[in-house]
Every structure is written in structure tokens, then in C-alpha cells.
Amino acid sequence: TLADMYRNLRRYEDAEAIYGAMLAEQPNEWRLYFARGATREQLDRWPEAETDFRRALELSPEQPDVMNYLAYMWVDRGENFDEALPMLRRAVELRPASGAIIDSLGWAYFRLGDYNQALIYLERAVELLPADAVLNDHLGDVYWRLGCRVEARFQWQRALGLDPEEPDAIAAKIENGLSPAPPSRSANR
């Protein structure tokens, strides 16, 4: 509980130390690897975080939250699409009412350049979590790529009103839209 509290307070170094100590005593507890991985990701120590997430999945292979976090980070970093996409599909199967997990799958399709497929999942995610800034921002991005400029700006404006982490970036999208789309990537790249 103390480690989780530190993580919620963004005292990541303190949280990581406690998770590490707990893992020394409970080396087969997937939740601790997951929590430490999330903490290490926040500390910008991705290789260590990825190792923790993979270990959590070894211990609990069907854990949708771990699948979602790891696969979303890969997608966001532009890595391992061939592993991330099936992992996210499986996570959605296991948690079909999770807006966050559905958003991750939609974002993967967006990053692959499959905007029509992305739209299906991103609209559903916003239906499930309408007050989430990230999900509304993602939906705005896909609307923009599909040429729906009014809808895109509406979603970004909505995201801006939901206390986003990067309000300046969203405000810039409202003003200027997105830069031209990069070439689509294959799921195998």
C-alpha cells in the first residue's frame, strides 16, 4: 500500500525501492512486477520496465492490464507491433468493457495507419470513458486523419477541457491540426 501511495504521489524512486524489497520476498507475485514496471516506465527506464512487464506476463499470461500497458508502450514507442497487436486484441477479448484497453487497440491501428479500424475502437473507448482526456485526444487525431476536421477539433477541445497532461500540445492541434501522416507501417516492422 505504501509503494502504491508513493507511486500515486509520483514519488517513483521511493515506490520502486519498496517494490524491489517486496519482490525479494515474493519473487512470483505478478502484481509487484507490474507495479514496479509501471514505476520504472515513469522513471524513463524503459528496458527495466519492459523486463518487469514481461516477467509479470510469464507469471500471469492472461492478465489484460499487463498486456495493455506493455503493448501500449510498444505502440507508443513505435516498437514490436507484431507482438503488440495480438496482445491488445486478446486484452480486449478479456476486458471488452475497458475503455482504456479498447483505446490502446485503436491507437495501435492508428499508429499502423489503419484509420478506419482505429475509428471503430477509439469511438467505442470514448463511449466507455467520455471524460478521459487521452481518449478524446486520440479520437480527435483519427478524425483528423480521416478528413473530419470539425469533429477532430471538437474532440481536441473536449480533451483540453478534461485537464490533459499536455494542454499546450492539444491547443496546438486545435490551432494547426496534425502534421502530414507518416507512411503506414506494417504490423511486422
mmCIF file of C-alpha atoms in Angstrom:
data_model
loop_
_atom_site.group_PDB
_atom_site.id
_atom_site.type_symbol
_atom_site.label_atom_id
_atom_site.label_comp_id
_atom_site.label_asym_id
_atom_site.label_seq_id
_atom_site.Cartn_x
_atom_site.Cartn_y
_atom_site.Cartn_z
ATOM 1 C CA THR A 1 0.000 0.000 0.000
ATOM 2 C CA LEU A 2 2.820 2.394 0.822
ATOM 3 C CA ALA A 3 4.540 1.733 -2.512
ATOM 4 C CA ASP A 4 1.276 2.301 -4.371
ATOM 5 C CA MET A 5 0.748 5.508 -2.430
ATOM 6 C CA TYR A 6 4.234 6.720 -3.357
ATOM 7 C CA ARG A 7 3.578 5.876 -6.994
ATOM 8 C CA ASN A 8 0.297 7.829 -6.930
ATOM 9 C CA LEU A 9 2.173 10.771 -5.397
ATOM 10 C CA ARG A 10 4.775 10.491 -8.188
ATOM 11 C CA ARG A 11 7.481 9.577 -5.702
ATOM 12 C CA TYR A 12 8.667 6.908 -8.094
ATOM 13 C CA GLU A 13 12.118 6.265 -6.589
ATOM 14 C CA ASP A 14 10.561 5.562 -3.187
ATOM 15 C CA ALA A 15 7.921 3.294 -4.722
ATOM 16 C CA GLU A 16 10.482 1.366 -6.763
ATOM 17 C CA ALA A 17 12.614 0.660 -3.699
ATOM 18 C CA ILE A 18 9.652 -0.812 -1.831
ATOM 19 C CA TYR A 19 8.512 -2.908 -4.799
ATOM 20 C CA GLY A 20 12.054 -4.229 -5.145
ATOM 21 C CA ALA A 21 12.213 -5.185 -1.479
ATOM 22 C CA MET A 22 8.845 -6.913 -1.721
ATOM 23 C CA LEU A 23 9.926 -8.821 -4.825
ATOM 24 C CA ALA A 24 12.951 -10.120 -2.938
ATOM 25 C CA GLU A 25 10.487 -11.748 -0.531
ATOM 26 C CA GLN A 26 7.755 -12.622 -3.078
ATOM 27 C CA PRO A 27 9.537 -13.313 -6.387
ATOM 28 C CA ASN A 28 6.480 -14.923 -8.017
ATOM 29 C CA GLU A 29 3.966 -12.109 -7.497
ATOM 30 C CA TRP A 30 2.991 -10.720 -10.901
ATOM 31 C CA ARG A 31 1.307 -7.644 -9.396
ATOM 32 C CA LEU A 32 4.602 -6.463 -7.915
ATOM 33 C CA TYR A 33 6.412 -6.810 -11.251
ATOM 34 C CA PHE A 34 3.584 -4.933 -12.936
ATOM 35 C CA ALA A 35 3.659 -2.107 -10.376
ATOM 36 C CA ARG A 36 7.441 -1.851 -10.469
ATOM 37 C CA GLY A 37 7.368 -1.886 -14.261
ATOM 38 C CA ALA A 38 4.877 0.993 -14.296
ATOM 39 C CA THR A 39 7.080 2.856 -11.825
ATOM 40 C CA ARG A 40 10.219 2.283 -13.875
ATOM 41 C CA GLU A 41 8.423 3.425 -17.019
ATOM 42 C CA GLN A 42 7.602 6.692 -15.232
ATOM 43 C CA LEU A 43 11.300 6.997 -14.323
ATOM 44 C CA ASP A 44 12.176 6.725 -18.055
ATOM 45 C CA ARG A 45 13.888 3.395 -17.509
ATOM 46 C CA TRP A 46 12.123 1.533 -20.283
ATOM 47 C CA PRO A 47 14.382 -1.542 -20.648
ATOM 48 C CA GLU A 48 13.939 -2.376 -16.955
ATOM 49 C CA ALA A 49 10.206 -1.640 -17.107
ATOM 50 C CA GLU A 50 9.794 -3.880 -20.149
ATOM 51 C CA THR A 51 11.616 -6.691 -18.342
ATOM 52 C CA ASP A 52 9.262 -6.345 -15.368
ATOM 53 C CA PHE A 53 6.170 -6.363 -17.602
ATOM 54 C CA ARG A 54 7.399 -9.464 -19.433
ATOM 55 C CA ARG A 55 8.046 -11.191 -16.104
ATOM 56 C CA ALA A 56 4.548 -10.278 -14.905
ATOM 57 C CA LEU A 57 3.135 -11.868 -18.059
ATOM 58 C CA GLU A 58 5.216 -15.007 -17.537
ATOM 59 C CA LEU A 59 3.633 -15.331 -14.101
ATOM 60 C CA SER A 60 0.104 -14.370 -15.243
ATOM 61 C CA PRO A 61 -0.121 -14.764 -19.045
ATOM 62 C CA GLU A 62 -3.777 -13.762 -19.368
ATOM 63 C CA GLN A 63 -3.588 -10.564 -17.327
ATOM 64 C CA PRO A 64 -5.211 -7.886 -19.532
ATOM 65 C CA ASP A 65 -3.877 -4.892 -17.593
ATOM 66 C CA VAL A 66 -0.292 -6.036 -18.038
ATOM 67 C CA MET A 67 -0.885 -6.875 -21.710
ATOM 68 C CA ASN A 68 -2.411 -3.441 -22.223
ATOM 69 C CA TYR A 69 0.347 -1.476 -20.506
ATOM 70 C CA LEU A 70 3.197 -3.305 -22.234
ATOM 71 C CA ALA A 71 1.602 -3.341 -25.687
ATOM 72 C CA TYR A 72 0.510 0.307 -25.465
ATOM 73 C CA MET A 73 4.048 1.355 -24.571
ATOM 74 C CA TRP A 74 5.412 -0.610 -27.529
ATOM 75 C CA VAL A 75 2.897 1.023 -29.860
ATOM 76 C CA ASP A 76 3.537 4.477 -28.479
ATOM 77 C CA ARG A 77 7.293 3.936 -28.861
ATOM 78 C CA GLY A 78 6.831 2.534 -32.398
ATOM 79 C CA GLU A 79 8.168 -0.905 -31.435
ATOM 80 C CA ASN A 80 7.088 -4.542 -31.585
ATOM 81 C CA PHE A 81 3.808 -4.037 -33.451
ATOM 82 C CA ASP A 82 3.850 -7.737 -34.345
ATOM 83 C CA GLU A 83 3.624 -8.623 -30.627
ATOM 84 C CA ALA A 84 1.563 -5.639 -29.511
ATOM 85 C CA LEU A 85 -1.414 -6.001 -31.841
ATOM 86 C CA PRO A 86 -2.345 -9.615 -30.936
ATOM 87 C CA MET A 87 -1.684 -8.838 -27.274
ATOM 88 C CA LEU A 88 -4.090 -5.906 -27.380
ATOM 89 C CA ARG A 89 -6.714 -7.919 -29.244
ATOM 90 C CA ARG A 90 -6.526 -10.557 -26.526
ATOM 91 C CA ALA A 91 -6.726 -7.944 -23.773
ATOM 92 C CA VAL A 92 -9.893 -6.534 -25.397
ATOM 93 C CA GLU A 93 -11.364 -10.052 -25.532
ATOM 94 C CA LEU A 94 -10.669 -10.460 -21.825
ATOM 95 C CA ARG A 95 -11.953 -6.962 -20.888
ATOM 96 C CA PRO A 96 -14.459 -5.908 -23.550
ATOM 97 C CA ALA A 97 -15.813 -3.048 -21.418
ATOM 98 C CA SER A 98 -12.460 -1.403 -20.658
ATOM 99 C CA GLY A 99 -12.254 1.942 -22.414
ATOM 100 C CA ALA A 100 -8.524 2.178 -21.720
ATOM 101 C CA ILE A 101 -7.743 -1.204 -23.277
ATOM 102 C CA ILE A 102 -10.019 -0.578 -26.261
ATOM 103 C CA ASP A 103 -8.294 2.787 -26.744
ATOM 104 C CA SER A 104 -4.921 1.044 -26.814
ATOM 105 C CA LEU A 105 -6.061 -1.249 -29.616
ATOM 106 C CA GLY A 106 -7.465 1.714 -31.519
ATOM 107 C CA TRP A 107 -4.221 3.614 -31.020
ATOM 108 C CA ALA A 108 -2.254 0.656 -32.376
ATOM 109 C CA TYR A 109 -4.357 0.715 -35.548
ATOM 110 C CA PHE A 110 -3.884 4.489 -35.733
ATOM 111 C CA ARG A 111 -0.115 4.140 -35.472
ATOM 112 C CA LEU A 112 -0.228 1.496 -38.204
ATOM 113 C CA GLY A 113 -2.135 3.920 -40.446
ATOM 114 C CA ASP A 114 -5.360 1.874 -40.461
ATOM 115 C CA TYR A 115 -7.559 4.856 -39.564
ATOM 116 C CA ASN A 116 -10.899 3.204 -40.359
ATOM 117 C CA GLN A 117 -10.152 0.343 -37.985
ATOM 118 C CA ALA A 118 -8.790 2.794 -35.407
ATOM 119 C CA LEU A 119 -12.014 4.796 -35.572
ATOM 120 C CA ILE A 120 -14.127 1.804 -34.559
ATOM 121 C CA TYR A 121 -12.136 1.241 -31.373
ATOM 122 C CA LEU A 122 -11.448 4.869 -30.462
ATOM 123 C CA GLU A 123 -15.122 5.848 -30.724
ATOM 124 C CA ARG A 124 -16.041 2.876 -28.547
ATOM 125 C CA ALA A 125 -13.376 3.801 -25.999
ATOM 126 C CA VAL A 126 -14.742 7.348 -25.707
ATOM 127 C CA GLU A 127 -18.263 5.962 -25.311
ATOM 128 C CA LEU A 128 -16.998 3.965 -22.332
ATOM 129 C CA LEU A 129 -14.801 6.720 -20.831
ATOM 130 C CA PRO A 130 -16.139 10.034 -22.105
ATOM 131 C CA ALA A 131 -14.296 12.125 -19.507
ATOM 132 C CA ASP A 132 -10.793 10.858 -20.359
ATOM 133 C CA ALA A 133 -8.540 13.479 -21.980
ATOM 134 C CA VAL A 134 -6.209 10.968 -23.659
ATOM 135 C CA LEU A 135 -9.028 9.008 -25.277
ATOM 136 C CA ASN A 136 -10.691 12.173 -26.602
ATOM 137 C CA ASP A 137 -7.333 13.386 -27.911
ATOM 138 C CA HIS A 138 -6.774 10.074 -29.709
ATOM 139 C CA LEU A 139 -10.246 10.219 -31.230
ATOM 140 C CA GLY A 140 -9.544 13.745 -32.446
ATOM 141 C CA ASP A 141 -6.339 12.504 -34.097
ATOM 142 C CA VAL A 142 -8.124 9.764 -36.026
ATOM 143 C CA TYR A 143 -10.893 12.141 -37.098
ATOM 144 C CA TRP A 144 -8.225 14.484 -38.451
ATOM 145 C CA ARG A 145 -6.532 11.701 -40.422
ATOM 146 C CA LEU A 146 -9.911 10.735 -41.879
ATOM 147 C CA GLY A 147 -10.505 14.304 -43.035
ATOM 148 C CA CYS A 148 -13.164 15.131 -40.436
ATOM 149 C CA ARG A 149 -11.646 18.450 -39.360
ATOM 150 C CA VAL A 150 -14.640 19.845 -37.442
ATOM 151 C CA GLU A 151 -15.061 16.607 -35.476
ATOM 152 C CA ALA A 152 -11.317 16.469 -34.760
ATOM 153 C CA ARG A 153 -11.226 19.968 -33.348
ATOM 154 C CA PHE A 154 -14.353 19.241 -31.299
ATOM 155 C CA GLN A 155 -12.682 16.205 -29.697
ATOM 156 C CA TRP A 156 -9.450 18.100 -29.041
ATOM 157 C CA GLN A 157 -11.407 20.956 -27.479
ATOM 158 C CA ARG A 158 -13.188 18.429 -25.333
ATOM 159 C CA ALA A 159 -9.862 16.839 -24.343
ATOM 160 C CA LEU A 160 -8.484 20.264 -23.470
ATOM 161 C CA GLY A 161 -11.347 20.766 -21.018
ATOM 162 C CA LEU A 162 -10.598 17.462 -19.273
ATOM 163 C CA ASP A 163 -7.328 18.525 -17.605
ATOM 164 C CA PRO A 164 -4.868 16.834 -20.006
ATOM 165 C CA GLU A 165 -1.214 16.309 -19.117
ATOM 166 C CA GLU A 166 -0.047 18.272 -22.177
ATOM 167 C CA PRO A 167 -2.581 21.062 -22.764
ATOM 168 C CA ASP A 168 -0.226 23.064 -24.999
ATOM 169 C CA ALA A 169 0.132 20.150 -27.419
ATOM 170 C CA ILE A 170 -3.644 19.792 -27.683
ATOM 171 C CA ALA A 171 -4.110 23.548 -28.097
ATOM 172 C CA ALA A 172 -1.590 23.448 -30.960
ATOM 173 C CA LYS A 173 -3.643 20.712 -32.650
ATOM 174 C CA ILE A 174 -6.798 22.799 -32.349
ATOM 175 C CA GLU A 175 -4.967 25.697 -33.971
ATOM 176 C CA ASN A 176 -2.949 23.855 -36.631
ATOM 177 C CA GLY A 177 -4.247 20.282 -36.926
ATOM 178 C CA LEU A 178 -1.832 17.391 -37.311
ATOM 179 C CA SER A 179 1.239 17.384 -39.488
ATOM 180 C CA PRO A 180 1.019 15.161 -42.581
ATOM 181 C CA ALA A 181 0.709 11.472 -41.793
ATOM 182 C CA PRO A 182 3.884 9.399 -41.829
ATOM 183 C CA PRO A 183 3.907 6.380 -44.141
ATOM 184 C CA SER A 184 1.868 3.464 -42.779
ATOM 185 C CA ARG A 185 3.833 0.761 -41.060
ATOM 186 C CA SER A 186 3.406 -2.922 -41.363
ATOM 187 C CA ALA A 187 2.467 -4.843 -38.245
ATOM 188 C CA ASN A 188 5.622 -6.878 -38.832
ATOM 189 C CA ARG A 189 8.002 -3.918 -38.667
#
